[in-house]
Amino acid sequence: MKYKGITYSYVVYAFTFFLAPLLLILFYSLTASDGGSVSFTLENFTRFFDFSNPQYMKVLGNSFRIAGIATLLCLLLGYPMAYILASLKPRLRAFLSLLFILPMWMNFLLRTYAWMSLLETNGIINTLLSKLGLPALQIMYTEKAVILGMVYNFLPFMILPIYNTLIKLDPSLLNASDDLGASPWQTFTRVTLPLSKPAILSGINMVFMPSVTTFVISRLLGGSSTALIGDIIEKQFKLVDDKGFGSAMSVIIMIFVFGLVALTREKDSEEVSL
Amino acid sequence: MKRLYALVLALTLLLAFTPLTGCSQDDSGETVRIYNWGDYIAPGVIELFEEETGIEVVYDTFETNEDMYLKLKNSSGYTYDVVIPSDYMISKMLREDMLAEIDFNNVPNAAGIDERFKNLDYDPTGAYSVPYMWGTVCIAYDPEQVTEEVNSWDILWDEDYARRIFMIDSERDSIGVALLSLGYSLNSTDPDELEEAKQKLLEQKPLVLAYTGDDVKDKMIAREGALAVIWSCDIGIIREQDDTLAYAIPDAGTNVWYDAAVILKDAENKANAEAFLNFLCRPDVAQMNADYMGSASPVSEALANQDESIRNDPIVNPPAEELAKYEVFQMVDGAAELYEEIWSYVLAS
């Protein structure tokens, strides 16, 4: 009873800042306003799912593909890093994890701008390469630069949950596995990995979601053909007064992301019940 | 206990909203709120104005006319006092009754504006706007990479320059370039012509490195590309750092644009806004701005003092017979949605 007030205020907070905006997006996506009158329409969705002109669907597919690659790379890079970090002595570990978080103190936009001047055709990296007599890197304005930007910006979101789980792992479980004759690799695949699976899944979600919806990274590092769904949505609100179509695309992307999250959740609970 | 939580909640909400309300009434002194294009005023001009008048300037920037228009439309009530849109956007804002009539008794310096910039089509009575800057859309190129003569828009479709071309991320300008290359009017509302323009832009897309905004200046200086479509007011800023780039207007003609300062109907500091417009028209200030952008000032006395290289540059100050061939953007009533759809489509493809 004592906490009723807190619960109420939280409900009000959640309604104002989570539910109301979502409902508003849904409302915009399903209506067309013509001067003063508002009418129900599915036009925004049919414009997106127009199979004779599938370019918006292609952009969505492309966004999922690029975000998927970035997430996979984050996992491949992040897991070993988290593992190494967790196996270090506590003081060194604290220092190194601080180093990982340190860049995040600086504005995300600035860090992405920095990559722009590093990667440009005549940028810092290429100038260095040519001084060393090496061939120039041509990745600015391409999909690769966008993926690089995502991996760079979102890698800590993969490392931190895994690292936090790994340092709390009960060492006696690992010792038991060792005592029972498992090789280090077997201990890893049969004890450590399954126990860190929830962390991996939350890491995947935390990297994938900002990647699939970003528009800043693709705009700064990408070129004419790397527009992501976030770019197209931003355009509808900022340059073209088409809230309906922008909202419809937001709803569509939310449904897809929700589906993916549900999928990982289900697998997660199966794992636990086993 | 419940009351306490309610209070905490109320305070949280209040805190969440303070930045919004705070900026319009945080000061007892005189202020003026200005909304201008990015990189579109000479450094020091605002400080000089503040120093001379004691009016504090709140200054924000936008990237395109559409971006500015939507921000104003989607905010209710007072936002800014002075805005500097382009011709066709001024027409639109005028028609939607967003602008306040300027009291020219408070803007005596406006008398110094060259006659040919007064009462242009976008503001036929001249009562709502004060010309700020004018110029053309042109092609900036690196003469080391582009050795041929640049005299046609078709060069932007030339495979030789694949992935070395920058276009403007602005629907009117980019669709306009496509229309020009096809020999149509910049203000075409014919769905067939616009469809052709769309196909033309799609055809060009693989050759385009990026659709950019203000950063195109830095990119061209860094030689990221060979060709870029730019506004002539960027030339001065580029030259300041690098005078080896060249500029050309294709023979088929181009867009000539006029940007003018207007006062919004909802302005709360109209007198300060007029003081600012008057300041912008003062010959020395007008010259500072025009020199910074490498443009020809619409203020006669300022222009007379500008360097010959600017006054005689056909890109920024085209002779009358050339100017007659160029087109000014007008509102594209009826086709506005089509323009938006085309641009979204091109970007998404």
Coordinates of C-alpha atoms in Angstrom, one line a residue:
Chain A
M1 CA 0.0 0.0 0.0
K2 CA 2.8 2.3 0.9
Y3 CA 4.1 2.3 -2.7
K4 CA 0.8 3.1 -4.3
G5 CA 1.7 6.7 -4.9
I6 CA 4.9 5.7 -6.7
T7 CA 3.0 3.2 -8.8
Y8 CA 0.5 5.8 -9.8
S9 CA 3.1 8.4 -10.7
Y10 CA 4.9 5.8 -12.7
V11 CA 1.7 4.9 -14.6
V12 CA 1.2 8.5 -15.4
Y13 CA 4.8 8.9 -16.5
A14 CA 4.6 5.8 -18.7
F15 CA 1.4 6.9 -20.2
T16 CA 2.6 10.4 -21.0
F17 CA 6.0 9.5 -22.3
F18 CA 5.6 6.0 -23.8
L19 CA 2.0 5.1 -24.5
A20 CA 0.7 8.5 -25.6
P21 CA 3.4 9.0 -28.3
L22 CA 2.9 5.5 -29.6
L23 CA -0.8 6.0 -29.9
L24 CA -0.2 9.3 -31.6
I25 CA 2.1 7.6 -34.1
L26 CA -0.5 4.9 -34.7
F27 CA -3.2 7.6 -35.1
Y28 CA -1.2 9.6 -37.7
S29 CA -0.3 6.4 -39.6
L30 CA -4.0 5.5 -40.0
T31 CA -5.5 8.8 -40.8
A32 CA -5.4 11.4 -43.6
S33 CA -6.2 15.0 -42.8
D34 CA -7.7 17.1 -45.5
G35 CA -7.9 20.6 -44.3
G36 CA -10.0 20.3 -41.2
S37 CA -11.5 16.9 -41.5
V38 CA -9.7 13.7 -40.5
S39 CA -10.5 10.4 -42.1
F40 CA -9.4 6.8 -41.6
T41 CA -7.1 5.5 -44.4
L42 CA -4.7 2.6 -45.1
E43 CA -3.1 4.6 -47.9
N44 CA 0.1 5.2 -45.9
F45 CA 0.6 1.4 -45.5
T46 CA -0.4 0.6 -49.1
R47 CA 2.1 3.2 -50.3
F48 CA 4.8 1.4 -48.3
F49 CA 3.8 -2.2 -49.4
D50 CA 3.5 -1.3 -53.1
F51 CA 4.9 -4.3 -54.8
S52 CA 5.1 -2.6 -58.2
N53 CA 7.4 0.0 -56.6
P54 CA 9.1 -1.8 -53.8
Q55 CA 11.8 0.8 -53.0
Y56 CA 10.5 1.5 -49.5
M57 CA 10.4 -2.2 -48.7
K58 CA 13.9 -2.5 -50.1
V59 CA 15.1 0.3 -47.8
L60 CA 13.6 -1.5 -44.9
G61 CA 15.2 -4.8 -45.9
N62 CA 18.5 -3.1 -46.4
S63 CA 18.3 -1.4 -43.0
F64 CA 17.7 -4.8 -41.3
R65 CA 20.5 -6.4 -43.3
I66 CA 23.0 -3.6 -42.4
A67 CA 21.9 -3.5 -38.8
G68 CA 22.2 -7.3 -38.7
I69 CA 25.7 -7.3 -40.0
A70 CA 26.7 -4.6 -37.5
T71 CA 25.1 -6.6 -34.7
L72 CA 26.9 -9.8 -35.7
L73 CA 30.2 -7.9 -35.9
C74 CA 29.6 -6.4 -32.5
L75 CA 28.9 -9.9 -31.1
L76 CA 32.0 -11.4 -32.7
L77 CA 34.2 -8.5 -31.4
G78 CA 32.4 -7.9 -28.2
Y79 CA 32.2 -11.3 -26.7
P80 CA 35.9 -12.1 -26.7
M81 CA 36.5 -8.6 -25.4
A82 CA 34.1 -9.0 -22.6
Y83 CA 35.6 -12.4 -21.8
I84 CA 39.1 -11.2 -21.7
L85 CA 38.1 -8.2 -19.6
A86 CA 36.2 -10.4 -17.2
S87 CA 39.2 -12.7 -16.7
L88 CA 41.5 -9.9 -15.7
K89 CA 42.4 -8.8 -12.2
P90 CA 39.7 -6.6 -10.7
R91 CA 41.8 -3.3 -10.6
L92 CA 43.0 -3.7 -14.2
R93 CA 39.5 -4.7 -15.2
A94 CA 38.0 -1.6 -13.7
F95 CA 40.5 0.6 -15.5
L96 CA 40.0 -1.1 -18.9
S97 CA 36.2 -1.1 -18.7
L98 CA 36.5 2.6 -17.9
L99 CA 38.4 3.0 -21.1
F100 CA 35.5 1.4 -23.0
I101 CA 33.0 3.7 -21.5
L102 CA 35.2 6.8 -21.8
P103 CA 34.4 7.6 -25.5
M104 CA 30.7 7.5 -24.6
W105 CA 31.2 10.6 -22.5
M106 CA 31.7 12.5 -25.7
N107 CA 28.8 13.4 -27.9
F108 CA 27.8 10.6 -30.3
L109 CA 27.5 13.0 -33.3
L110 CA 31.0 14.4 -32.7
R111 CA 32.5 10.9 -32.7
T112 CA 30.7 10.0 -35.9
Y113 CA 32.0 13.3 -37.4
A114 CA 35.5 12.3 -36.4
W115 CA 35.1 9.1 -38.5
M116 CA 34.1 11.2 -41.4
S117 CA 37.4 13.1 -41.4
L118 CA 39.3 9.8 -40.8
L119 CA 37.7 7.9 -43.7
E120 CA 37.3 10.5 -46.4
T121 CA 39.0 9.9 -49.7
N122 CA 41.7 12.4 -48.8
G123 CA 41.2 11.9 -45.1
I124 CA 43.6 11.1 -42.3
I125 CA 43.7 7.3 -42.8
N126 CA 44.3 7.6 -46.5
T127 CA 46.9 10.2 -46.2
L128 CA 48.8 8.0 -43.8
L129 CA 48.4 5.0 -46.1
S130 CA 49.7 6.8 -49.1
K131 CA 52.7 8.0 -47.1
L132 CA 53.4 4.4 -46.3
G133 CA 53.0 3.6 -50.0
L134 CA 49.9 1.5 -49.4
P135 CA 46.7 1.6 -51.5
A136 CA 44.0 4.0 -50.4
L137 CA 40.9 2.8 -48.6
Q138 CA 37.6 3.5 -50.5
I139 CA 35.0 3.0 -47.8
M140 CA 33.6 6.5 -47.2
Y141 CA 30.1 7.0 -48.7
T142 CA 29.6 3.3 -48.8
E143 CA 27.7 0.7 -46.8
K144 CA 30.9 -0.4 -45.2
A145 CA 31.4 3.0 -43.6
V146 CA 27.9 2.9 -42.2
I147 CA 28.5 -0.5 -40.7
L148 CA 31.8 0.7 -39.2
G149 CA 30.0 3.7 -37.7
M150 CA 27.4 1.4 -36.1
V151 CA 29.9 -1.1 -34.8
Y152 CA 32.1 1.7 -33.3
N153 CA 29.2 3.5 -31.7
F154 CA 27.2 0.5 -30.4
L155 CA 29.9 -1.9 -29.4
P156 CA 29.9 -0.9 -25.7
F157 CA 26.2 -1.9 -25.6
M158 CA 27.3 -5.4 -26.5
I159 CA 30.3 -5.6 -24.3
L160 CA 28.8 -4.3 -21.1
P161 CA 25.9 -6.7 -20.5
I162 CA 28.1 -9.7 -21.4
Y163 CA 31.0 -8.4 -19.2
N164 CA 28.6 -7.8 -16.3
T165 CA 27.3 -11.4 -16.5
L166 CA 30.7 -13.0 -16.9
I167 CA 32.2 -11.3 -13.8
K168 CA 29.3 -12.6 -11.7
L169 CA 29.8 -16.1 -13.0
D170 CA 30.3 -18.5 -10.1
P171 CA 33.9 -19.7 -10.3
S172 CA 33.0 -22.9 -8.6
L173 CA 30.9 -24.0 -11.6
L174 CA 34.0 -23.6 -13.8
N175 CA 36.1 -25.4 -11.3
A176 CA 33.6 -28.2 -11.1
S177 CA 33.6 -28.5 -14.9
D178 CA 37.4 -28.6 -14.8
D179 CA 37.4 -31.3 -12.1
L180 CA 35.0 -33.4 -14.0
G181 CA 37.5 -33.6 -16.8
A182 CA 36.2 -31.0 -19.3
S183 CA 38.7 -29.2 -21.5
P184 CA 38.8 -25.4 -21.3
W185 CA 36.9 -25.3 -24.6
Q186 CA 34.3 -27.7 -23.4
T187 CA 33.9 -25.6 -20.2
F188 CA 33.4 -22.5 -22.3
T189 CA 30.9 -24.0 -24.7
R190 CA 28.9 -26.0 -22.2
V191 CA 29.1 -23.8 -19.1
T192 CA 30.1 -20.2 -19.7
L193 CA 28.4 -19.7 -23.0
P194 CA 24.9 -21.0 -22.0
L195 CA 25.1 -19.0 -18.8
S196 CA 25.9 -15.8 -20.6
K197 CA 23.2 -16.4 -23.2
P198 CA 20.7 -13.9 -21.7
A199 CA 23.4 -11.3 -21.8
I200 CA 24.2 -12.0 -25.4
L201 CA 20.5 -11.7 -26.3
S202 CA 20.2 -8.4 -24.5
G203 CA 23.4 -7.2 -26.1
I204 CA 22.0 -8.1 -29.5
N205 CA 18.8 -6.2 -28.8
M206 CA 20.7 -3.2 -27.5
V207 CA 22.9 -3.0 -30.6
F208 CA 20.3 -4.0 -33.2
M209 CA 17.6 -1.6 -32.2
P210 CA 19.6 1.7 -32.4
S211 CA 21.3 0.4 -35.6
V212 CA 18.2 -0.4 -37.4
T213 CA 16.6 3.0 -36.7
T214 CA 19.6 5.3 -36.9
F215 CA 19.7 8.1 -39.5
V216 CA 22.7 10.1 -38.4
I217 CA 25.3 7.5 -39.1
S218 CA 24.1 6.8 -42.6
R219 CA 23.8 10.5 -43.3
L220 CA 27.3 11.3 -42.2
L221 CA 29.2 8.3 -43.4
G222 CA 27.0 6.9 -46.1
G223 CA 26.5 8.1 -49.7
S224 CA 23.7 8.5 -52.2
S225 CA 22.6 4.9 -52.0
T226 CA 22.9 4.0 -48.3
A227 CA 19.7 5.7 -47.1
L228 CA 18.3 3.7 -44.2
I229 CA 14.7 3.6 -43.1
G230 CA 15.5 6.1 -40.4
D231 CA 16.6 8.6 -43.0
I232 CA 13.4 8.2 -45.0
I233 CA 11.3 8.6 -41.8
E234 CA 13.2 11.7 -40.8
K235 CA 12.7 13.2 -44.2
Q236 CA 8.9 12.7 -43.9
F237 CA 8.8 14.9 -40.8
K238 CA 11.6 17.3 -41.4
L239 CA 11.4 18.2 -45.1
V240 CA 8.2 16.8 -46.4
D241 CA 5.1 17.4 -44.3
D242 CA 3.9 13.8 -44.4
K243 CA 3.4 12.7 -40.8
G244 CA 1.1 10.0 -42.0
F245 CA 3.6 8.2 -44.1
G246 CA 6.5 8.8 -41.6
S247 CA 4.3 7.4 -38.8
A248 CA 3.3 4.4 -40.9
M249 CA 6.9 3.5 -41.5
S250 CA 7.7 3.9 -37.8
V251 CA 4.8 1.6 -37.0
I252 CA 6.0 -1.0 -39.6
I253 CA 9.6 -0.9 -38.2
M254 CA 8.3 -1.2 -34.6
I255 CA 6.2 -4.3 -35.6
F256 CA 9.3 -5.9 -37.2
V257 CA 11.5 -5.1 -34.2
F258 CA 8.9 -6.3 -31.8
G259 CA 8.7 -9.6 -33.7
L260 CA 12.4 -10.0 -33.5
V261 CA 12.5 -9.2 -29.7
A262 CA 9.6 -11.7 -29.2
L263 CA 11.5 -14.3 -31.1
T264 CA 14.7 -13.9 -29.0
R265 CA 12.6 -13.9 -25.8
E266 CA 10.9 -17.1 -26.6
K267 CA 14.1 -18.9 -27.3
D268 CA 15.4 -17.4 -24.0
S269 CA 12.6 -18.8 -21.9
E270 CA 12.8 -22.2 -23.6
E271 CA 16.4 -22.3 -22.6
V272 CA 15.5 -21.6 -19.0
S273 CA 12.8 -24.3 -18.9
L274 CA 15.3 -26.9 -20.1
Chain B
M1 CA 2.2 10.8 1.6
K2 CA 0.2 10.8 -1.7
R3 CA 0.4 14.5 -1.8
L4 CA 4.2 14.3 -1.6
Y5 CA 4.4 12.0 -4.6
A6 CA 2.0 14.2 -6.5
L7 CA 4.3 17.1 -5.8
V8 CA 7.4 15.1 -6.9
L9 CA 5.6 14.2 -10.1
A10 CA 4.5 17.8 -10.7
L11 CA 8.1 19.0 -10.2
T12 CA 9.4 16.3 -12.6
L13 CA 7.0 17.4 -15.2
L14 CA 7.8 21.0 -14.7
L15 CA 11.5 20.3 -15.0
A16 CA 10.9 18.4 -18.2
F17 CA 9.2 21.4 -19.7
T18 CA 11.3 24.2 -18.4
P19 CA 13.7 24.3 -21.4
L20 CA 10.8 24.9 -23.7
T21 CA 9.3 27.8 -21.8
G22 CA 12.6 29.1 -20.4
C23 CA 14.0 30.4 -23.6
S24 CA 11.2 32.8 -24.5
Q25 CA 11.1 34.6 -21.2
D26 CA 14.4 34.2 -19.4
D27 CA 15.5 37.7 -19.8
S28 CA 14.3 41.1 -18.9
G29 CA 16.4 42.8 -21.5
E30 CA 15.7 43.3 -25.1
T31 CA 16.0 40.3 -27.5
V32 CA 15.4 39.4 -31.0
R33 CA 15.1 35.8 -32.3
I34 CA 16.5 35.1 -35.7
Y35 CA 16.2 32.0 -37.9
N36 CA 18.6 31.9 -40.8
W37 CA 20.3 29.5 -43.2
G38 CA 23.3 27.7 -41.8
D39 CA 26.6 29.5 -42.5
Y40 CA 24.8 32.5 -43.9
I41 CA 26.0 35.5 -42.0
A42 CA 29.5 37.0 -41.7
P43 CA 31.3 36.2 -38.4
G44 CA 31.1 39.2 -36.1
V45 CA 27.9 40.8 -37.6
I46 CA 25.7 39.5 -34.7
E47 CA 28.2 40.6 -32.1
L48 CA 28.4 44.0 -33.7
F49 CA 24.6 44.4 -33.6
E50 CA 24.4 43.4 -30.0
E51 CA 27.2 45.8 -29.1
E52 CA 25.7 48.7 -30.9
T53 CA 22.0 48.3 -29.9
G54 CA 22.2 46.3 -26.6
I55 CA 19.7 43.9 -28.1
E56 CA 20.5 40.3 -27.4
V57 CA 20.3 38.0 -30.4
V58 CA 19.1 34.5 -30.2
Y59 CA 20.3 32.9 -33.4
D60 CA 19.2 29.5 -34.9
T61 CA 19.9 28.0 -38.3
F62 CA 18.1 25.8 -40.8
E63 CA 19.2 23.7 -43.8
T64 CA 16.5 24.1 -46.3
N65 CA 13.4 26.3 -46.8
E66 CA 11.1 23.3 -46.3
D67 CA 12.8 22.4 -43.0
M68 CA 12.3 26.0 -41.8
Y69 CA 8.7 26.2 -42.9
L70 CA 7.8 22.9 -41.2
K71 CA 9.4 23.9 -38.0
L72 CA 7.4 27.2 -37.9
K73 CA 4.2 25.5 -39.0
N74 CA 4.5 22.8 -36.4
S75 CA 5.1 25.2 -33.5
S76 CA 2.3 27.2 -32.2
G77 CA 2.6 30.9 -31.3
Y78 CA 5.8 32.8 -31.0
T79 CA 9.0 31.2 -32.4
Y80 CA 11.2 33.7 -34.1
D81 CA 11.0 37.4 -35.0
V82 CA 13.2 37.4 -38.2
V83 CA 13.4 34.6 -40.7
I84 CA 15.4 34.6 -44.0
P85 CA 13.7 32.4 -46.5
S86 CA 14.0 32.3 -50.3
D87 CA 11.6 33.7 -52.9
Y88 CA 9.1 30.9 -53.5
M89 CA 8.9 30.2 -49.7
I90 CA 8.2 33.9 -49.0
S91 CA 5.3 33.7 -51.5
K92 CA 4.0 30.7 -49.7
M93 CA 4.4 32.3 -46.2
L94 CA 2.8 35.5 -47.4
R95 CA -0.2 33.6 -48.8
E96 CA -0.6 31.7 -45.5
D97 CA -0.6 35.0 -43.7
M98 CA 2.6 34.2 -41.7
L99 CA 4.3 37.5 -42.2
A100 CA 4.0 40.9 -40.7
E101 CA 4.1 44.1 -42.6
I102 CA 7.3 45.9 -42.1
D103 CA 7.3 49.5 -40.9
F104 CA 9.9 50.9 -43.2
N105 CA 10.1 54.1 -41.1
N106 CA 12.1 51.9 -38.8
V107 CA 14.2 50.5 -41.6
P108 CA 15.5 53.7 -43.3
N109 CA 18.6 51.8 -44.7
A110 CA 16.3 49.8 -46.9
A111 CA 16.2 52.8 -49.2
G112 CA 19.7 51.9 -50.2
I113 CA 18.7 48.7 -51.8
D114 CA 19.1 48.6 -55.6
E115 CA 15.8 49.2 -57.4
R116 CA 16.0 45.9 -59.3
F117 CA 15.6 44.0 -56.0
K118 CA 12.5 45.8 -54.9
N119 CA 9.0 44.6 -55.4
L120 CA 10.0 41.3 -57.0
D121 CA 7.3 38.7 -57.8
Y122 CA 7.6 36.9 -54.5
D123 CA 6.6 40.1 -52.6
P124 CA 4.9 42.4 -55.2
T125 CA 4.2 45.2 -52.9
G126 CA 7.6 45.0 -51.2
A127 CA 5.9 45.6 -47.8
Y128 CA 6.9 42.2 -46.2
S129 CA 10.5 41.6 -47.0
V130 CA 13.9 43.1 -47.2
P131 CA 16.4 41.6 -49.7
Y132 CA 19.3 39.9 -47.9
M133 CA 21.3 38.1 -50.6
W134 CA 20.8 36.8 -54.1
G135 CA 22.6 34.5 -56.5
T136 CA 22.5 31.5 -58.7
V137 CA 22.7 27.7 -58.6
C138 CA 26.0 26.8 -60.2
I139 CA 28.4 23.9 -60.7
A140 CA 31.6 24.0 -58.6
Y141 CA 34.3 21.8 -60.0
D142 CA 37.9 20.9 -59.5
P143 CA 39.8 21.9 -62.7
E144 CA 42.4 19.3 -62.1
Q145 CA 39.8 16.5 -62.4
V146 CA 37.5 18.2 -64.9
T147 CA 39.6 19.5 -67.8
E148 CA 36.8 19.9 -70.3
E149 CA 34.6 23.0 -70.4
V150 CA 31.7 22.9 -68.0
N151 CA 28.8 24.3 -70.1
S152 CA 26.0 21.8 -69.8
W153 CA 24.0 20.2 -66.9
D154 CA 24.7 16.9 -68.7
I155 CA 28.1 16.8 -67.2
L156 CA 26.4 15.7 -64.0
W157 CA 25.3 12.6 -65.9
D158 CA 28.7 11.8 -67.3
E159 CA 30.0 8.4 -66.4
D160 CA 33.5 9.7 -66.4
Y161 CA 32.7 11.4 -63.1
A162 CA 31.0 8.4 -61.5
R163 CA 31.0 8.7 -57.7
R164 CA 32.6 12.1 -57.9
I165 CA 29.5 14.2 -58.0
F166 CA 27.7 15.9 -55.1
M167 CA 24.1 17.0 -55.4
I168 CA 22.1 19.2 -53.0
D169 CA 19.8 17.4 -50.6
S170 CA 16.9 19.7 -51.4
E171 CA 13.9 18.7 -53.4
R172 CA 13.5 22.0 -55.4
D173 CA 17.1 22.3 -56.3
S174 CA 17.8 18.7 -57.3
I175 CA 14.6 18.2 -59.2
G176 CA 15.2 21.6 -60.7
V177 CA 18.6 20.6 -62.0
A178 CA 17.0 17.5 -63.6
L179 CA 14.3 19.6 -65.2
L180 CA 16.9 22.1 -66.5
S181 CA 18.9 19.3 -68.1
L182 CA 15.8 18.1 -69.8
G183 CA 15.1 21.6 -71.1
Y184 CA 12.0 22.1 -69.0
S185 CA 11.0 24.9 -66.7
L186 CA 12.2 24.8 -63.1
N187 CA 8.7 25.4 -62.0
S188 CA 7.1 22.6 -64.0
T189 CA 3.9 21.2 -62.6
D190 CA 3.4 18.9 -65.6
P191 CA 3.3 15.3 -64.2
D192 CA 4.9 13.9 -67.4
E193 CA 7.8 16.3 -67.2
L194 CA 8.2 15.6 -63.5
E195 CA 8.2 11.9 -64.2
E196 CA 11.0 12.4 -66.7
A197 CA 12.9 14.4 -64.1
K198 CA 12.4 11.6 -61.6
Q199 CA 13.8 9.0 -64.1
K200 CA 16.7 11.4 -64.8
L201 CA 17.5 11.6 -61.1
L202 CA 17.3 7.8 -60.7
E203 CA 19.6 7.4 -63.7
Q204 CA 22.1 9.8 -62.1
K205 CA 21.9 8.3 -58.7
P206 CA 24.7 5.7 -59.1
L207 CA 27.1 8.5 -60.2
V208 CA 26.3 10.6 -57.2
L209 CA 28.6 10.3 -54.2
A210 CA 26.2 11.9 -51.8
Y211 CA 23.3 14.3 -51.5
T212 CA 24.7 16.9 -49.1
G213 CA 23.9 20.2 -47.5
D214 CA 26.2 22.8 -46.0
D215 CA 29.1 20.3 -45.7
V216 CA 29.5 20.2 -49.5
K217 CA 31.9 23.2 -49.1
D218 CA 34.3 21.2 -46.9
K219 CA 34.0 18.1 -49.1
M220 CA 34.9 20.0 -52.3
I221 CA 37.8 21.7 -50.6
A222 CA 39.0 18.3 -49.5
R223 CA 38.6 17.1 -53.1
E224 CA 36.2 14.4 -52.1
G225 CA 34.5 14.9 -55.4
A226 CA 35.1 16.5 -58.8
L227 CA 31.7 18.3 -59.3
A228 CA 29.1 19.7 -57.0
V229 CA 25.9 21.6 -57.5
I230 CA 26.1 24.6 -55.1
W231 CA 24.5 27.9 -54.3
S232 CA 26.7 30.8 -55.5
C233 CA 26.7 32.2 -51.9
D234 CA 29.0 29.3 -50.9
I235 CA 31.7 30.5 -53.3
G236 CA 33.0 33.2 -50.9
I237 CA 33.3 30.8 -48.1
I238 CA 35.1 28.2 -50.3
R239 CA 37.5 30.8 -51.7
E240 CA 38.5 31.9 -48.3
Q241 CA 40.1 28.5 -47.8
D242 CA 40.8 27.4 -51.3
D243 CA 40.7 29.5 -54.5
T244 CA 41.6 26.7 -56.9
L245 CA 38.1 25.5 -57.5
A246 CA 36.2 26.8 -60.6
Y247 CA 32.6 27.6 -61.0
A248 CA 30.3 27.5 -64.0
I249 CA 26.7 28.1 -65.0
P250 CA 25.6 25.9 -67.9
D251 CA 24.4 27.5 -71.2
A252 CA 20.9 26.2 -70.7
G253 CA 20.5 28.6 -67.8
T254 CA 19.9 28.1 -64.1
N255 CA 18.0 29.1 -61.1
V256 CA 18.4 32.6 -59.8
W257 CA 17.3 33.0 -56.2
Y258 CA 16.6 35.8 -53.8
D259 CA 16.7 35.4 -50.1
A260 CA 15.1 38.1 -48.1
A261 CA 14.5 38.9 -44.4
V262 CA 10.9 38.8 -43.2
I263 CA 9.3 39.4 -39.9
L264 CA 6.8 36.8 -38.6
K265 CA 3.3 37.7 -37.7
D266 CA 3.7 36.2 -34.3
A267 CA 6.9 38.1 -33.6
E268 CA 7.1 39.5 -30.1
N269 CA 9.9 41.9 -30.7
K270 CA 8.9 43.5 -33.9
A271 CA 10.7 46.8 -33.2
N272 CA 13.9 44.9 -32.5
A273 CA 13.4 42.8 -35.6
E274 CA 13.1 46.0 -37.7
A275 CA 16.2 47.3 -36.0
F276 CA 18.0 44.2 -37.1
L277 CA 16.7 44.4 -40.7
N278 CA 17.9 48.0 -40.7
F279 CA 21.3 46.9 -39.5
L280 CA 21.5 44.3 -42.2
C281 CA 20.9 47.0 -44.9
R282 CA 23.5 49.3 -43.5
P283 CA 26.1 49.4 -46.3
D284 CA 29.1 48.4 -44.2
V285 CA 27.2 45.4 -42.7
A286 CA 25.7 44.4 -46.0
Q287 CA 29.2 44.5 -47.5
M288 CA 30.6 42.3 -44.7
N289 CA 27.9 39.7 -45.4
A290 CA 28.2 39.9 -49.2
D291 CA 32.0 39.7 -49.1
Y292 CA 31.9 36.7 -46.7
M293 CA 29.7 34.8 -49.1
G294 CA 31.4 36.1 -52.2
S295 CA 28.0 37.4 -53.4
A296 CA 27.0 40.7 -54.9
S297 CA 25.2 42.7 -52.3
P298 CA 21.7 44.0 -53.1
V299 CA 22.6 47.2 -51.3
S300 CA 23.9 49.6 -54.0
E301 CA 26.5 51.3 -51.8
A302 CA 27.8 48.0 -50.5
L303 CA 28.1 46.6 -54.0
A304 CA 30.0 49.7 -55.2
N305 CA 32.6 49.1 -52.4
Q306 CA 33.0 45.4 -53.2
D307 CA 35.9 44.0 -55.0
E308 CA 35.8 44.0 -58.8
S309 CA 36.3 40.3 -58.9
I310 CA 32.9 39.8 -57.2
R311 CA 31.1 42.6 -59.1
N312 CA 32.2 41.3 -62.4
D313 CA 31.8 37.6 -61.7
P314 CA 29.0 36.4 -64.0
I315 CA 28.2 33.5 -61.6
V316 CA 27.4 35.7 -58.6
N317 CA 26.4 38.9 -60.5
P318 CA 25.2 37.8 -63.9
P319 CA 24.7 40.5 -66.5
A320 CA 21.2 41.6 -67.2
E321 CA 20.9 39.7 -70.5
E322 CA 21.9 36.5 -68.9
L323 CA 19.8 37.1 -65.9
A324 CA 16.7 37.4 -68.1
K325 CA 17.3 33.8 -69.2
Y326 CA 17.4 32.4 -65.6
E327 CA 14.4 31.3 -63.7
V328 CA 13.2 32.1 -60.2
F329 CA 11.5 29.4 -58.2
Q330 CA 7.8 29.8 -57.8
M331 CA 5.3 27.9 -55.7
V332 CA 4.4 24.7 -57.4
D333 CA 0.7 24.7 -56.4
G334 CA -0.9 21.4 -57.2
A335 CA 2.4 19.6 -57.8
A336 CA 3.9 20.2 -54.3
E337 CA 3.1 16.6 -53.2
L338 CA 4.4 15.2 -56.4
Y339 CA 7.7 17.0 -55.8
E340 CA 7.8 15.6 -52.3
E341 CA 7.0 12.1 -53.5
I342 CA 9.6 12.2 -56.2
W343 CA 12.3 13.3 -53.8
S344 CA 11.4 10.7 -51.2
Y345 CA 11.4 8.1 -54.0
V346 CA 14.8 9.1 -55.3
L347 CA 16.4 9.1 -51.9
A348 CA 14.9 5.7 -51.1
S349 CA 15.8 4.0 -54.4

